[in-house]
mmCIF file of C-alpha atoms in Angstrom:
data_model
loop_
_atom_site.group_PDB
_atom_site.id
_atom_site.type_symbol
_atom_site.label_atom_id
_atom_site.label_comp_id
_atom_site.label_asym_id
_atom_site.label_seq_id
_atom_site.Cartn_x
_atom_site.Cartn_y
_atom_site.Cartn_z
ATOM 1 C CA GLN A 739 20.517 -28.356 -56.564
ATOM 2 C CA GLN A 740 17.402 -30.423 -56.008
ATOM 3 C CA GLN A 741 18.595 -33.900 -55.056
ATOM 4 C CA VAL A 742 15.159 -35.445 -55.491
ATOM 5 C CA LYS A 743 12.974 -34.386 -58.395
ATOM 6 C CA GLN A 744 9.222 -34.860 -57.968
ATOM 7 C CA SER A 745 6.394 -34.633 -60.467
ATOM 8 C CA PRO A 746 3.734 -33.574 -61.081
ATOM 9 C CA GLN A 747 3.473 -30.408 -59.030
ATOM 10 C CA SER A 748 -0.294 -30.827 -58.803
ATOM 11 C CA LEU A 749 -2.712 -33.601 -59.603
ATOM 12 C CA ILE A 750 -6.486 -33.789 -59.839
ATOM 13 C CA VAL A 751 -8.061 -37.235 -59.750
ATOM 14 C CA GLN A 752 -11.649 -38.452 -59.688
ATOM 15 C CA LYS A 753 -12.815 -40.387 -56.655
ATOM 16 C CA GLY A 754 -12.015 -44.052 -57.163
ATOM 17 C CA GLY A 755 -9.198 -43.332 -59.592
ATOM 18 C CA ILE A 756 -5.489 -44.015 -59.297
ATOM 19 C CA SER A 757 -3.133 -41.228 -58.265
ATOM 20 C CA ILE A 758 0.474 -41.589 -59.402
ATOM 21 C CA ILE A 759 3.340 -39.406 -58.222
ATOM 22 C CA ASN A 760 6.874 -39.859 -59.496
ATOM 23 C CA CYS A 761 10.289 -39.116 -58.063
ATOM 24 C CA ALA A 762 13.800 -39.410 -59.413
ATOM 25 C CA TYR A 763 17.213 -39.136 -57.792
ATOM 26 C CA GLU A 764 20.859 -39.203 -58.804
ATOM 27 C CA ASN A 765 22.789 -40.024 -55.643
ATOM 28 C CA THR A 766 23.427 -43.766 -55.532
ATOM 29 C CA ALA A 767 24.200 -43.483 -51.815
ATOM 30 C CA PHE A 768 20.487 -43.039 -51.098
ATOM 31 C CA ASP A 769 19.091 -46.184 -49.519
ATOM 32 C CA TYR A 770 15.870 -45.154 -47.777
ATOM 33 C CA PHE A 771 12.914 -43.698 -49.658
ATOM 34 C CA PRO A 772 9.902 -42.565 -47.621
ATOM 35 C CA TRP A 773 6.718 -40.867 -48.745
ATOM 36 C CA TYR A 774 5.082 -38.297 -46.512
ATOM 37 C CA GLN A 775 1.560 -36.883 -46.532
ATOM 38 C CA GLN A 776 0.923 -33.359 -45.296
ATOM 39 C CA PHE A 777 -2.417 -31.686 -44.626
ATOM 40 C CA PRO A 778 -2.644 -27.901 -44.366
ATOM 41 C CA GLY A 779 -1.414 -26.661 -41.001
ATOM 42 C CA LYS A 780 0.028 -30.048 -40.022
ATOM 43 C CA GLY A 781 3.441 -31.651 -40.060
ATOM 44 C CA PRO A 782 4.321 -34.302 -42.633
ATOM 45 C CA ALA A 783 3.268 -37.811 -41.649
ATOM 46 C CA LEU A 784 4.925 -40.970 -42.921
ATOM 47 C CA LEU A 785 2.774 -42.927 -45.362
ATOM 48 C CA ILE A 786 5.041 -45.682 -46.574
ATOM 49 C CA ALA A 787 8.757 -46.235 -47.130
ATOM 50 C CA ILE A 788 10.975 -48.568 -49.107
ATOM 51 C CA ARG A 789 14.591 -49.653 -49.231
ATOM 52 C CA PRO A 790 16.299 -50.550 -52.523
ATOM 53 C CA ASP A 791 16.379 -54.291 -51.871
ATOM 54 C CA VAL A 792 12.744 -54.604 -52.976
ATOM 55 C CA SER A 793 11.005 -53.293 -56.090
ATOM 56 C CA GLU A 794 7.558 -52.809 -54.626
ATOM 57 C CA LYS A 795 5.902 -52.312 -51.262
ATOM 58 C CA LYS A 796 2.201 -52.168 -50.628
ATOM 59 C CA GLU A 797 0.333 -50.941 -47.575
ATOM 60 C CA GLY A 798 -3.413 -50.799 -47.996
ATOM 61 C CA ARG A 799 -4.257 -48.520 -50.917
ATOM 62 C CA PHE A 800 -0.705 -47.142 -51.087
ATOM 63 C CA THR A 801 2.048 -48.761 -53.150
ATOM 64 C CA ILE A 802 5.633 -47.710 -53.765
ATOM 65 C CA SER A 803 7.261 -48.925 -56.968
ATOM 66 C CA PHE A 804 11.041 -48.701 -57.002
ATOM 67 C CA ASN A 805 13.332 -48.939 -60.029
ATOM 68 C CA LYS A 806 16.914 -49.006 -58.822
ATOM 69 C CA SER A 807 18.536 -49.009 -62.268
ATOM 70 C CA ALA A 808 16.518 -45.996 -63.392
ATOM 71 C CA LYS A 809 16.886 -44.293 -60.003
ATOM 72 C CA GLN A 810 13.167 -43.664 -59.869
ATOM 73 C CA PHE A 811 10.381 -44.426 -57.445
ATOM 74 C CA SER A 812 6.717 -43.690 -57.470
ATOM 75 C CA LEU A 813 3.682 -43.632 -55.211
ATOM 76 C CA HIS A 814 0.431 -45.144 -56.393
ATOM 77 C CA ILE A 815 -2.775 -44.400 -54.487
ATOM 78 C CA MET A 816 -5.480 -46.829 -55.509
ATOM 79 C CA ASP A 817 -9.196 -46.041 -55.175
ATOM 80 C CA SER A 818 -8.365 -42.412 -54.385
ATOM 81 C CA GLN A 819 -10.728 -40.730 -51.913
ATOM 82 C CA PRO A 820 -11.476 -37.060 -51.181
ATOM 83 C CA GLY A 821 -9.802 -37.562 -47.789
ATOM 84 C CA ASP A 822 -6.547 -38.274 -49.639
ATOM 85 C CA SER A 823 -6.467 -34.653 -50.809
ATOM 86 C CA ALA A 824 -3.187 -33.398 -49.379
ATOM 87 C CA THR A 825 0.373 -32.594 -50.366
ATOM 88 C CA TYR A 826 2.636 -35.591 -50.870
ATOM 89 C CA PHE A 827 6.395 -35.477 -50.538
ATOM 90 C CA CYS A 828 8.890 -38.087 -51.580
ATOM 91 C CA ALA A 829 12.248 -38.128 -49.850
ATOM 92 C CA ALA A 830 15.540 -39.943 -49.895
ATOM 93 C CA ALA A 831 18.182 -40.527 -47.240
ATOM 94 C CA PRO A 832 21.760 -41.701 -47.716
ATOM 95 C CA ASN A 833 23.311 -44.747 -46.103
ATOM 96 C CA THR A 834 25.855 -42.449 -44.450
ATOM 97 C CA GLY A 835 23.346 -40.517 -42.415
ATOM 98 C CA ASN A 836 19.694 -39.771 -42.048
ATOM 99 C CA GLN A 837 19.119 -36.284 -43.389
ATOM 100 C CA PHE A 838 16.124 -36.450 -45.673
ATOM 101 C CA TYR A 839 16.255 -34.806 -49.069
ATOM 102 C CA PHE A 840 12.675 -33.976 -49.977
ATOM 103 C CA GLY A 841 11.049 -33.562 -53.343
ATOM 104 C CA THR A 842 9.171 -30.340 -53.995
ATOM 105 C CA GLY A 843 5.780 -31.856 -53.223
ATOM 106 C CA THR A 844 2.647 -32.770 -55.162
ATOM 107 C CA SER A 845 -0.678 -31.222 -54.308
ATOM 108 C CA LEU A 846 -3.316 -33.919 -54.808
ATOM 109 C CA THR A 847 -6.995 -33.069 -55.124
ATOM 110 C CA VAL A 848 -9.504 -35.910 -55.298
ATOM 111 C CA ILE A 849 -12.851 -34.734 -56.575
ATOM 112 C CA PRO A 850 -16.042 -36.583 -55.590
ATOM 113 C CA ASP U 758 -0.514 -37.131 -33.359
ATOM 114 C CA SER U 759 3.156 -38.057 -33.870
ATOM 115 C CA GLY U 760 4.167 -37.552 -30.235
ATOM 116 C CA VAL U 761 6.587 -34.772 -31.170
ATOM 117 C CA THR U 762 5.711 -31.398 -29.661
ATOM 118 C CA GLN U 763 6.837 -27.988 -30.794
ATOM 119 C CA THR U 764 6.388 -24.601 -29.196
ATOM 120 C CA PRO U 765 5.339 -21.996 -29.921
ATOM 121 C CA LYS U 766 2.839 -22.748 -32.664
ATOM 122 C CA HIS U 767 3.085 -19.254 -34.115
ATOM 123 C CA LEU U 768 5.694 -16.561 -33.713
ATOM 124 C CA ILE U 769 5.586 -13.057 -35.106
ATOM 125 C CA THR U 770 8.639 -10.885 -34.729
ATOM 126 C CA ALA U 771 10.553 -8.084 -36.403
ATOM 127 C CA THR U 772 13.659 -8.052 -38.554
ATOM 128 C CA GLY U 773 16.881 -8.108 -36.577
ATOM 129 C CA GLN U 774 15.351 -9.951 -33.641
ATOM 130 C CA ARG U 775 16.265 -13.333 -32.171
ATOM 131 C CA VAL U 776 13.865 -16.199 -31.436
ATOM 132 C CA THR U 777 14.075 -19.683 -29.961
ATOM 133 C CA LEU U 778 11.982 -22.587 -31.184
ATOM 134 C CA ARG U 779 11.565 -25.600 -28.940
ATOM 135 C CA CYS U 780 11.059 -29.251 -29.751
ATOM 136 C CA SER U 781 10.334 -32.223 -27.511
ATOM 137 C CA PRO U 782 10.905 -35.537 -29.297
ATOM 138 C CA ARG U 783 8.833 -38.680 -28.835
ATOM 139 C CA SER U 784 9.579 -40.503 -25.641
ATOM 140 C CA GLY U 785 12.762 -42.510 -26.088
ATOM 141 C CA ASP U 786 13.767 -41.006 -29.427
ATOM 142 C CA LEU U 787 17.420 -40.013 -29.446
ATOM 143 C CA SER U 788 17.558 -38.245 -32.798
ATOM 144 C CA VAL U 789 16.159 -34.786 -33.449
ATOM 145 C CA TYR U 790 16.086 -33.120 -36.867
ATOM 146 C CA TRP U 791 15.173 -29.586 -37.825
ATOM 147 C CA TYR U 792 13.670 -28.654 -41.197
ATOM 148 C CA GLN U 793 12.590 -25.372 -42.745
ATOM 149 C CA GLN U 794 9.588 -25.316 -45.073
ATOM 150 C CA SER U 795 9.074 -22.298 -47.269
ATOM 151 C CA LEU U 796 6.983 -21.833 -50.382
ATOM 152 C CA ASP U 797 9.923 -21.341 -52.707
ATOM 153 C CA GLN U 798 12.419 -23.812 -51.163
ATOM 154 C CA GLY U 799 10.183 -26.653 -50.021
ATOM 155 C CA LEU U 800 11.306 -28.779 -47.070
ATOM 156 C CA GLN U 801 14.998 -28.202 -46.372
ATOM 157 C CA PHE U 802 17.056 -30.119 -43.839
ATOM 158 C CA LEU U 803 18.816 -27.858 -41.349
ATOM 159 C CA ILE U 804 20.528 -29.977 -38.701
ATOM 160 C CA HIS U 805 20.496 -33.369 -36.974
ATOM 161 C CA TYR U 806 21.337 -34.164 -33.355
ATOM 162 C CA TYR U 807 21.714 -37.640 -31.917
ATOM 163 C CA ASN U 808 21.804 -38.063 -28.147
ATOM 164 C CA GLY U 809 23.125 -34.563 -27.618
ATOM 165 C CA GLU U 810 25.722 -34.546 -30.369
ATOM 166 C CA GLU U 811 25.509 -32.795 -33.712
ATOM 167 C CA ARG U 812 25.487 -35.444 -36.461
ATOM 168 C CA ALA U 813 24.862 -33.573 -39.693
ATOM 169 C CA LYS U 814 24.362 -30.070 -40.976
ATOM 170 C CA GLY U 815 22.377 -29.107 -44.003
ATOM 171 C CA ASN U 816 21.472 -25.712 -45.388
ATOM 172 C CA ILE U 817 21.623 -23.988 -42.033
ATOM 173 C CA LEU U 818 22.626 -20.340 -42.007
ATOM 174 C CA GLU U 819 25.366 -19.112 -39.684
ATOM 175 C CA ARG U 820 22.728 -16.932 -37.989
ATOM 176 C CA PHE U 821 20.960 -20.129 -36.937
ATOM 177 C CA SER U 822 22.133 -22.518 -34.253
ATOM 178 C CA ALA U 823 20.691 -25.476 -32.433
ATOM 179 C CA GLN U 824 21.383 -27.740 -29.512
ATOM 180 C CA GLN U 825 20.010 -30.870 -27.920
ATOM 181 C CA PHE U 826 19.874 -30.985 -24.151
ATOM 182 C CA PRO U 827 20.461 -33.951 -21.790
ATOM 183 C CA ASP U 828 16.700 -34.517 -21.525
ATOM 184 C CA LEU U 829 16.767 -34.813 -25.371
ATOM 185 C CA HIS U 830 14.650 -31.768 -26.095
ATOM 186 C CA SER U 831 16.094 -29.439 -28.693
ATOM 187 C CA GLU U 832 16.090 -25.734 -29.388
ATOM 188 C CA LEU U 833 16.641 -23.921 -32.662
ATOM 189 C CA ASN U 834 17.900 -20.374 -32.265
ATOM 190 C CA LEU U 835 17.413 -17.912 -35.098
ATOM 191 C CA SER U 836 19.113 -14.536 -34.836
ATOM 192 C CA SER U 837 19.382 -11.322 -36.863
ATOM 193 C CA LEU U 838 16.132 -12.331 -38.461
ATOM 194 C CA GLU U 839 15.369 -11.324 -42.026
ATOM 195 C CA LEU U 840 12.106 -11.241 -43.942
ATOM 196 C CA GLY U 841 13.238 -14.332 -45.856
ATOM 197 C CA ASP U 842 13.411 -16.367 -42.653
ATOM 198 C CA SER U 843 9.622 -16.411 -42.521
ATOM 199 C CA ALA U 844 8.712 -20.070 -42.870
ATOM 200 C CA LEU U 845 7.403 -23.143 -41.128
ATOM 201 C CA TYR U 846 10.023 -24.813 -38.972
ATOM 202 C CA PHE U 847 9.559 -28.511 -38.288
ATOM 203 C CA CYS U 848 11.235 -30.737 -35.813
ATOM 204 C CA ALA U 849 11.291 -34.491 -36.347
ATOM 205 C CA SER U 850 12.487 -37.290 -34.118
ATOM 206 C CA SER U 851 13.643 -40.825 -34.619
ATOM 207 C CA PRO U 852 14.652 -43.602 -32.244
ATOM 208 C CA ARG U 853 17.855 -44.270 -34.164
ATOM 209 C CA ARG U 854 20.327 -42.516 -36.407
ATOM 210 C CA ASP U 855 18.456 -43.674 -39.508
ATOM 211 C CA GLY U 856 15.034 -44.687 -40.712
ATOM 212 C CA GLU U 857 11.615 -43.255 -40.071
ATOM 213 C CA GLN U 858 11.286 -39.712 -38.812
ATOM 214 C CA PHE U 859 8.225 -38.467 -36.940
ATOM 215 C CA PHE U 860 7.395 -34.825 -37.544
ATOM 216 C CA GLY U 861 5.971 -32.345 -35.090
ATOM 217 C CA PRO U 862 3.202 -29.869 -35.960
ATOM 218 C CA GLY U 863 5.677 -27.090 -36.739
ATOM 219 C CA THR U 864 6.250 -23.489 -35.688
ATOM 220 C CA ARG U 865 5.135 -20.816 -38.115
ATOM 221 C CA LEU U 866 7.565 -17.910 -37.968
ATOM 222 C CA THR U 867 6.589 -14.584 -39.468
ATOM 223 C CA VAL U 868 9.236 -11.873 -39.662
ATOM 224 C CA LEU U 869 7.827 -8.396 -40.290
#
């Protein structure tokens, strides 16, 4: 079964808007939550990651919000730009190993 | 550029055949991970090697095998290929047994 559930499947945002992608998990052994960005024909590239000891992490226009009690985390892209158009994957890794369980991906389109 | 290299970039073969995909991790990275990305299954973890030893297995078929050599490069062997094995195969590397993974550009396998 899908260990990490991601929504929405696709997202269209106006330039300058906020893009929000949500993920949820069940396994309480997960303790590392990265977000990856993938452009067509390329491998996923790490955007930002968080561990459960903090509720928010910000790097530039990208912010992860983490809710440990709800077992949810989300990616916010502020001031979205056409160059942000890509597929975004959330993932989770357990404290017993480092295999990533990926969400199903969100295709983001930022229109000028 | 993540520093992870994968060869070949594309591979077209027939059902029943065997292929070998190669991955060179970033300099100094001891961990190598293999993932399969298909349209219907998303990114699925296959196997993890750390410094030559198998550390974790995911949804890897018995027809698939992998190894990590003393120089830390890794090979993924796929045999008795089926149409459903057509996918993108990614290798990722990490300096440790946990944390951030750096993905290569992938090998696109097409089984005809």
